[in-house]
Short mmCIF file of C-alpha atoms and ligand atoms in Angstrom, two decimals:
data_model
loop_
_atom_site.label_atom_id
_atom_site.label_comp_id
_atom_site.label_asym_id
_atom_site.label_seq_id
_atom_site.Cartn_x
_atom_site.Cartn_y
_atom_site.Cartn_z
CA MET A 190 4.70 -9.99 10.99
CA THR A 191 4.45 -7.92 14.16
CA LEU A 192 2.22 -4.87 14.03
CA ASN A 193 3.83 -3.21 17.02
CA ASN A 194 4.96 0.32 16.06
CA GLN A 195 3.98 -0.28 12.42
CA THR A 196 2.34 2.65 10.63
CA VAL A 197 -0.94 1.57 9.06
CA LEU A 198 -3.17 3.56 6.69
CA LEU A 199 -6.70 2.17 7.11
CA THR A 200 -9.28 3.47 4.64
CA GLY A 201 -12.94 3.24 5.61
CA ALA A 202 -11.95 3.40 9.29
CA SER A 203 -15.24 5.09 10.21
CA GLY A 204 -17.28 2.09 9.01
CA GLY A 205 -18.32 -1.12 10.75
CA ILE A 206 -15.43 -3.41 9.79
CA GLY A 207 -12.97 -0.49 9.67
CA SER A 208 -13.60 0.69 13.22
CA ALA A 209 -13.49 -2.88 14.61
CA LEU A 210 -10.20 -3.38 12.76
CA ALA A 211 -8.85 -0.07 14.07
CA HIS A 212 -9.45 -1.32 17.63
CA ARG A 213 -7.63 -4.62 16.94
CA LEU A 214 -4.70 -2.89 15.24
CA ALA A 215 -4.33 -0.31 18.01
CA LEU A 216 -4.31 -3.10 20.64
CA ALA A 217 -1.56 -4.82 18.62
CA GLY A 218 0.52 -1.65 18.95
CA ALA A 219 0.08 -0.17 15.46
CA ARG A 220 0.19 3.57 14.73
CA LEU A 221 -2.95 4.30 12.75
CA LEU A 222 -3.82 6.78 10.02
CA LEU A 223 -7.60 6.63 10.09
CA GLN A 224 -9.28 7.56 6.82
CA GLY A 225 -12.99 8.06 6.17
CA ARG A 226 -15.25 10.92 5.08
CA ASP A 227 -17.07 11.48 8.35
CA ARG A 228 -14.65 13.42 10.56
CA THR A 229 -16.97 13.29 13.59
CA ARG A 230 -17.11 9.50 13.49
CA LEU A 231 -13.35 9.29 12.96
CA ASN A 232 -12.68 11.57 15.95
CA ARG A 233 -15.05 9.51 18.09
CA LEU A 234 -13.18 6.36 17.06
CA LEU A 235 -9.84 8.02 17.76
CA ALA A 236 -10.96 8.92 21.29
CA GLU A 237 -11.88 5.27 21.99
CA LEU A 238 -8.53 3.82 20.88
CA PRO A 239 -5.70 2.98 23.27
CA HIS A 240 -2.73 5.39 22.95
CA THR A 241 -4.80 8.07 21.19
CA GLU A 242 -1.68 10.22 20.74
CA ARG A 243 -0.15 7.62 18.38
CA HIS A 244 -2.98 7.80 15.83
CA ARG A 245 -4.24 10.40 13.35
CA VAL A 246 -7.43 11.16 11.52
CA LEU A 247 -7.06 11.84 7.78
CA ALA A 248 -10.56 12.69 6.51
CA ALA A 249 -10.96 12.55 2.72
CA ASP A 250 -13.49 11.63 0.07
CA LEU A 251 -11.51 9.08 -1.94
CA LEU A 252 -13.66 9.70 -5.02
CA ASN A 253 -12.42 13.28 -5.12
CA PRO A 254 -8.99 13.37 -6.88
CA GLU A 255 -7.86 16.50 -5.00
CA GLU A 256 -8.74 15.06 -1.60
CA ARG A 257 -6.98 11.83 -2.60
CA ARG A 258 -3.86 13.79 -3.57
CA ALA A 259 -3.95 15.62 -0.24
CA LEU A 260 -4.17 12.27 1.58
CA VAL A 261 -1.11 10.94 -0.29
CA GLN A 262 0.73 14.16 0.53
CA GLN A 263 -0.07 13.77 4.25
CA VAL A 264 1.23 10.17 4.21
CA ARG A 265 4.47 11.35 2.58
CA GLN A 266 4.89 14.11 5.16
CA LEU A 267 4.42 11.55 7.92
CA GLY A 268 7.36 9.57 6.50
CA GLY A 269 5.62 6.60 4.84
CA LEU A 270 3.81 3.41 5.80
CA ASP A 271 4.36 -0.22 6.74
CA VAL A 272 0.82 -1.41 6.02
CA LEU A 273 -1.81 -0.11 3.58
CA ILE A 274 -5.37 -1.41 4.05
CA HIS A 275 -7.89 -0.63 1.30
CA ASN A 276 -11.10 -1.15 3.26
CA ALA A 277 -13.40 1.68 2.09
CA GLY A 278 -16.14 0.25 -0.11
CA THR A 279 -19.72 0.61 -1.20
CA SER A 280 -22.46 -1.47 -2.81
CA ARG A 281 -26.03 -1.26 -4.09
CA PHE A 282 -28.34 -4.24 -3.97
CA ALA A 283 -30.20 -3.69 -7.26
CA TRP A 284 -30.56 -5.14 -10.71
CA LEU A 285 -28.16 -3.53 -13.20
CA THR A 286 -30.96 -1.84 -15.16
CA ASP A 287 -32.38 -0.34 -11.94
CA GLN A 288 -29.17 1.57 -11.20
CA SER A 289 -28.19 5.03 -12.43
CA ALA A 290 -24.96 5.49 -14.37
CA ALA A 291 -23.63 7.52 -11.42
CA ALA A 292 -24.30 4.67 -8.96
CA VAL A 293 -22.51 2.19 -11.24
CA THR A 294 -19.53 4.52 -11.67
CA GLU A 295 -19.27 5.22 -7.93
CA GLN A 296 -19.22 1.54 -6.99
CA LEU A 297 -16.60 0.62 -9.58
CA ALA A 298 -14.48 3.62 -8.61
CA LEU A 299 -14.49 3.11 -4.84
CA ASN A 300 -14.17 -0.68 -4.89
CA LEU A 301 -11.58 -0.93 -7.66
CA THR A 302 -10.17 2.22 -9.28
CA VAL A 303 -9.42 4.02 -6.00
CA PRO A 304 -7.40 1.14 -4.44
CA VAL A 305 -5.44 0.75 -7.71
CA LEU A 306 -4.66 4.48 -7.97
CA LEU A 307 -3.87 4.91 -4.26
CA THR A 308 -1.54 1.89 -4.38
CA ARG A 309 0.25 3.38 -7.40
CA GLU A 310 0.76 6.68 -5.55
CA LEU A 311 1.76 5.12 -2.22
CA LEU A 312 4.01 2.24 -3.36
CA PRO A 313 7.17 4.36 -3.17
CA TRP A 314 6.17 5.27 0.40
CA LEU A 315 5.65 1.71 1.61
CA ARG A 316 8.56 0.41 3.65
CA ARG A 317 9.91 -3.13 3.13
CA PRO A 318 8.92 -5.53 4.60
CA GLY A 319 5.38 -4.23 4.21
CA VAL A 320 1.86 -5.34 3.42
CA ILE A 321 -1.05 -4.17 1.28
CA LEU A 322 -4.36 -5.70 2.34
CA ASN A 323 -7.26 -5.37 -0.09
CA MET A 324 -10.67 -5.87 1.48
CA GLY A 325 -12.48 -8.11 -0.95
CA SER A 326 -15.68 -10.09 -0.64
CA ALA A 327 -17.07 -13.56 -1.23
CA TYR A 328 -18.84 -11.78 -4.11
CA GLY A 329 -15.42 -11.17 -5.68
CA ALA A 330 -15.46 -14.87 -6.61
CA ILE A 331 -19.18 -15.68 -6.72
CA GLY A 332 -21.28 -13.63 -9.12
CA TYR A 333 -24.55 -12.94 -7.28
CA PRO A 334 -27.78 -11.57 -8.81
CA GLY A 335 -28.53 -8.02 -7.66
CA TYR A 336 -24.81 -7.34 -7.09
CA SER A 337 -23.41 -7.39 -10.63
CA VAL A 338 -21.62 -4.04 -10.25
CA TYR A 339 -20.24 -4.78 -6.78
CA CYS A 340 -19.13 -8.26 -7.92
CA ALA A 341 -17.34 -6.68 -10.89
CA GLY A 342 -15.46 -4.30 -8.59
CA LYS A 343 -14.42 -6.94 -6.04
CA ALA A 344 -13.49 -9.50 -8.73
CA GLY A 345 -11.33 -6.79 -10.30
CA LEU A 346 -9.73 -6.11 -6.92
CA ARG A 347 -8.98 -9.82 -6.58
CA GLY A 348 -7.27 -9.89 -10.00
CA PHE A 349 -5.35 -6.73 -9.13
CA SER A 350 -4.20 -8.20 -5.80
CA GLU A 351 -2.94 -11.41 -7.40
CA ALA A 352 -1.15 -9.72 -10.31
CA LEU A 353 0.43 -6.99 -8.17
CA GLY A 354 1.52 -9.57 -5.58
CA ARG A 355 3.34 -11.45 -8.36
CA GLU A 356 4.77 -8.20 -9.75
CA LEU A 357 6.21 -7.42 -6.31
CA ALA A 358 7.48 -10.95 -5.55
CA GLY A 359 10.84 -10.77 -3.81
CA SER A 360 10.46 -7.05 -3.00
CA GLY A 361 9.48 -7.57 0.65
CA LEU A 362 5.97 -6.28 -0.04
CA ALA A 363 3.08 -8.76 0.19
CA VAL A 364 -0.35 -8.13 -1.35
CA LEU A 365 -3.26 -9.84 0.43
CA TYR A 366 -6.84 -10.34 -0.72
CA PHE A 367 -9.09 -10.80 2.29
CA ALA A 368 -12.70 -11.74 1.56
CA PRO A 369 -15.46 -11.59 4.20
CA ARG A 370 -18.98 -12.85 3.59
CA ALA A 371 -22.04 -10.86 4.72
CA THR A 372 -21.11 -8.88 7.83
CA ARG A 373 -23.50 -7.05 10.15
CA THR A 374 -22.71 -3.40 9.40
CA GLU A 375 -24.51 -0.40 7.88
CA PHE A 376 -23.04 -1.50 4.55
CA ASN A 377 -26.02 -3.79 4.02
CA SER A 378 -29.37 -2.16 3.24
CA PRO A 379 -32.52 -3.33 5.07
CA ALA A 380 -33.48 -5.21 1.88
CA THR A 381 -30.19 -7.15 1.97
CA VAL A 382 -30.63 -7.95 5.66
CA GLU A 383 -34.14 -9.26 4.94
CA LEU A 384 -32.94 -11.27 1.96
CA ASN A 385 -30.16 -12.90 4.01
CA ALA A 386 -32.68 -13.80 6.73
CA ALA A 387 -35.16 -15.18 4.18
CA LEU A 388 -32.50 -17.34 2.47
CA GLY A 389 -30.80 -18.36 5.72
CA ASN A 390 -27.49 -16.79 4.60
CA HIS A 391 -24.96 -16.66 7.43
CA THR A 392 -23.62 -13.32 8.63
CA ASP A 393 -20.62 -12.43 10.79
CA SER A 394 -19.95 -9.72 13.36
CA PRO A 395 -17.53 -6.97 12.32
CA GLU A 396 -15.45 -7.78 15.42
CA TRP A 397 -14.87 -11.38 14.29
CA VAL A 398 -14.07 -10.26 10.73
CA ALA A 399 -11.57 -7.74 12.13
CA GLU A 400 -9.94 -10.45 14.26
CA GLN A 401 -9.51 -12.64 11.16
CA ALA A 402 -8.11 -9.71 9.17
CA LEU A 403 -5.52 -9.15 11.89
CA ILE A 404 -4.48 -12.81 11.67
CA ALA A 405 -4.24 -12.56 7.86
CA LEU A 406 -1.98 -9.51 8.25
CA GLN A 407 0.23 -11.12 10.90
CA ARG A 408 0.61 -14.30 8.82
CA ARG A 409 0.77 -12.45 5.48
CA GLN A 410 -1.93 -14.79 4.09
CA LYS A 411 -2.22 -13.97 0.40
CA ARG A 412 -5.79 -15.19 -0.01
CA ARG A 413 -8.34 -15.63 2.74
CA TRP A 414 -12.03 -16.45 2.32
CA LEU A 415 -14.17 -16.23 5.45
CA GLY A 416 -17.02 -18.45 6.51
CA TRP A 417 -18.49 -21.85 5.88
CA PRO A 418 -19.99 -22.76 3.38
CA GLU A 419 -18.84 -19.65 1.47
CA CYS A 420 -15.18 -20.74 1.30
CA LEU A 421 -16.34 -24.06 -0.22
CA LEU A 422 -18.72 -22.27 -2.61
CA VAL A 423 -15.87 -20.08 -3.85
CA ARG A 424 -13.91 -23.19 -4.83
CA LEU A 425 -16.96 -24.96 -6.27
CA ASN A 426 -17.79 -21.91 -8.39
CA ALA A 427 -14.25 -21.86 -9.78
CA LEU A 428 -14.35 -25.55 -10.70
CA PHE A 429 -18.04 -26.20 -11.45
CA PRO A 430 -19.79 -22.84 -12.08
CA GLY A 431 -22.82 -24.64 -13.54
CA LEU A 432 -23.68 -25.93 -10.06
CA LEU A 433 -24.00 -22.40 -8.71
CA ASP A 434 -25.78 -21.19 -11.88
CA ARG A 435 -28.50 -23.74 -11.14
CA ALA A 436 -28.66 -23.10 -7.38
CA LEU A 437 -28.90 -19.31 -7.86
CA ALA A 438 -31.44 -19.66 -10.68
CA ARG A 439 -33.72 -21.34 -8.14
CA GLN A 440 -33.36 -18.29 -5.82
CA GLN A 441 -33.51 -15.68 -8.57
CA ALA A 442 -37.20 -14.72 -8.20
CA THR A 443 -36.81 -14.28 -4.42
CA ILE A 444 -33.66 -12.18 -4.85
CA ALA A 445 -35.37 -10.00 -7.50
CA ARG A 446 -38.33 -9.43 -5.15
CA PHE A 447 -36.09 -8.25 -2.27
CA ALA A 448 -34.11 -6.08 -4.69
CA GLY A 449 -37.38 -4.40 -5.74
CA HIS A 450 -36.84 -5.36 -9.37
CA SER A 451 -39.61 -5.51 -11.92
CA PRO A 452 -38.99 -5.98 -15.65
CA ASP A 453 -41.27 -3.04 -16.55
CA LYS A 454 -39.15 -0.41 -14.78
CA GLU A 455 -37.40 2.22 -16.91
CA ILE A 456 -33.61 2.43 -16.78
CA PRO A 457 -32.72 5.49 -14.62
CA SER A 458 -30.42 8.08 -16.19
N1 NAP B 593 -20.53 -5.62 5.43
C1 NAP B 593 -20.48 -6.64 4.58
O1 NAP B 593 -21.44 -7.43 4.46
C2 NAP B 593 -19.23 -6.89 3.78
C3 NAP B 593 -19.03 -8.17 3.25
C4 NAP B 593 -17.89 -8.41 2.49
C5 NAP B 593 -16.98 -7.39 2.27
N2 NAP B 593 -17.21 -6.15 2.79
C6 NAP B 593 -16.22 -5.10 2.50
O2 NAP B 593 -15.68 -4.61 3.71
C7 NAP B 593 -15.32 -3.22 3.56
C8 NAP B 593 -15.89 -2.43 4.74
O3 NAP B 593 -17.29 -2.63 4.77
P1 NAP B 593 -18.20 -2.22 6.03
O4 NAP B 593 -19.18 -3.29 6.19
O5 NAP B 593 -17.36 -1.78 7.17
O6 NAP B 593 -18.93 -0.95 5.39
P2 NAP B 593 -19.46 0.42 6.07
O7 NAP B 593 -19.77 0.22 7.49
O8 NAP B 593 -20.53 0.92 5.15
O9 NAP B 593 -18.18 1.39 5.93
C9 NAP B 593 -17.76 1.85 4.69
C10 NAP B 593 -16.55 2.74 4.89
O10 NAP B 593 -16.15 3.23 3.60
C11 NAP B 593 -16.01 4.65 3.71
N3 NAP B 593 -16.34 5.32 2.45
C12 NAP B 593 -17.49 5.18 1.72
N4 NAP B 593 -17.43 5.99 0.65
C13 NAP B 593 -16.24 6.65 0.72
C14 NAP B 593 -15.61 7.63 -0.08
N5 NAP B 593 -16.18 8.12 -1.21
N6 NAP B 593 -14.40 8.09 0.30
C15 NAP B 593 -13.82 7.62 1.43
N7 NAP B 593 -14.34 6.69 2.23
C16 NAP B 593 -15.56 6.22 1.88
C17 NAP B 593 -17.03 5.07 4.77
O11 NAP B 593 -16.64 6.33 5.25
P3 NAP B 593 -17.72 7.39 5.89
O12 NAP B 593 -18.71 6.57 6.67
O13 NAP B 593 -16.86 8.25 6.76
O14 NAP B 593 -18.34 8.08 4.75
C18 NAP B 593 -16.85 3.95 5.78
O15 NAP B 593 -15.73 4.21 6.58
C19 NAP B 593 -15.84 -2.79 2.19
O16 NAP B 593 -14.78 -2.80 1.27
C20 NAP B 593 -16.85 -3.88 1.83
O17 NAP B 593 -16.95 -4.07 0.43
C21 NAP B 593 -18.31 -5.88 3.55
#
């Protein structure tokens, strides 16, 4: 699929992967609708892109139903889309019982409910042939201690992508699930960065992840897992989950220490 002159709504454009992807898409000739909450960051990104006049900033908090409705309205007024990229996301590295109900709700909403609802609203405005790319994660297929809520959201997004893709088979619309591993952006807290260093977990640059996302879009790759050994671990976990249960049980005390977990803590409200 060529991205030249294609209209792309990119959520989370102000973030690390989002802004790197915006640069790649703009170089490929796409017309971008850049969504995020931070208008200053979005305007700064816009000013850096080639052909600034072809792109627009659409600032909105996607957790706010009215701002989401206004975003959909703006897309309609602009005449629709060729590509919809659900990239906005959030996570907390914490044991389940160390998280407030609000933190749990926010993660599930932004990582899962928002992409489902936005897709429902925007489907009639997606031209055929077109693409929906859902930004997943290796943790959407590998349950990892300290990320139970995030894993639930991304695993849900994976199931949604697969089912919707099958629902839309033959329509000209493809639904892609694209799953990076740890990527060096502000998304990861200092504790996560330290944990990855301590365990020797590999991390990628947002620029490389964006390059791979562009390839996935151009080739309409339905499922793409990034990184070695993560893409092997995803398959191993599907076939032999007991292997990963045992490997992660050996790391559990270290992970709990970096997550700041202690069994005596009270559950926050
Ligand atoms: N970094 C990683 O290690 C990693 C690994 C695998 C998958 N991913 C996935 O990749 C995607 C992008 O991650 P990233 O590393 O680029 O994260 P990031 O740098 O933290 O950026 C997150 C983006 O989401 C936007 N966002 C957050 N809350 C929002 C809300 N309520 N409404 C609207 N937008 C909101 C942020 O907008 P503002 O800044 O304007 O508020 C920002 O543009 C996420 O879906 C993440 O799950 C990341």
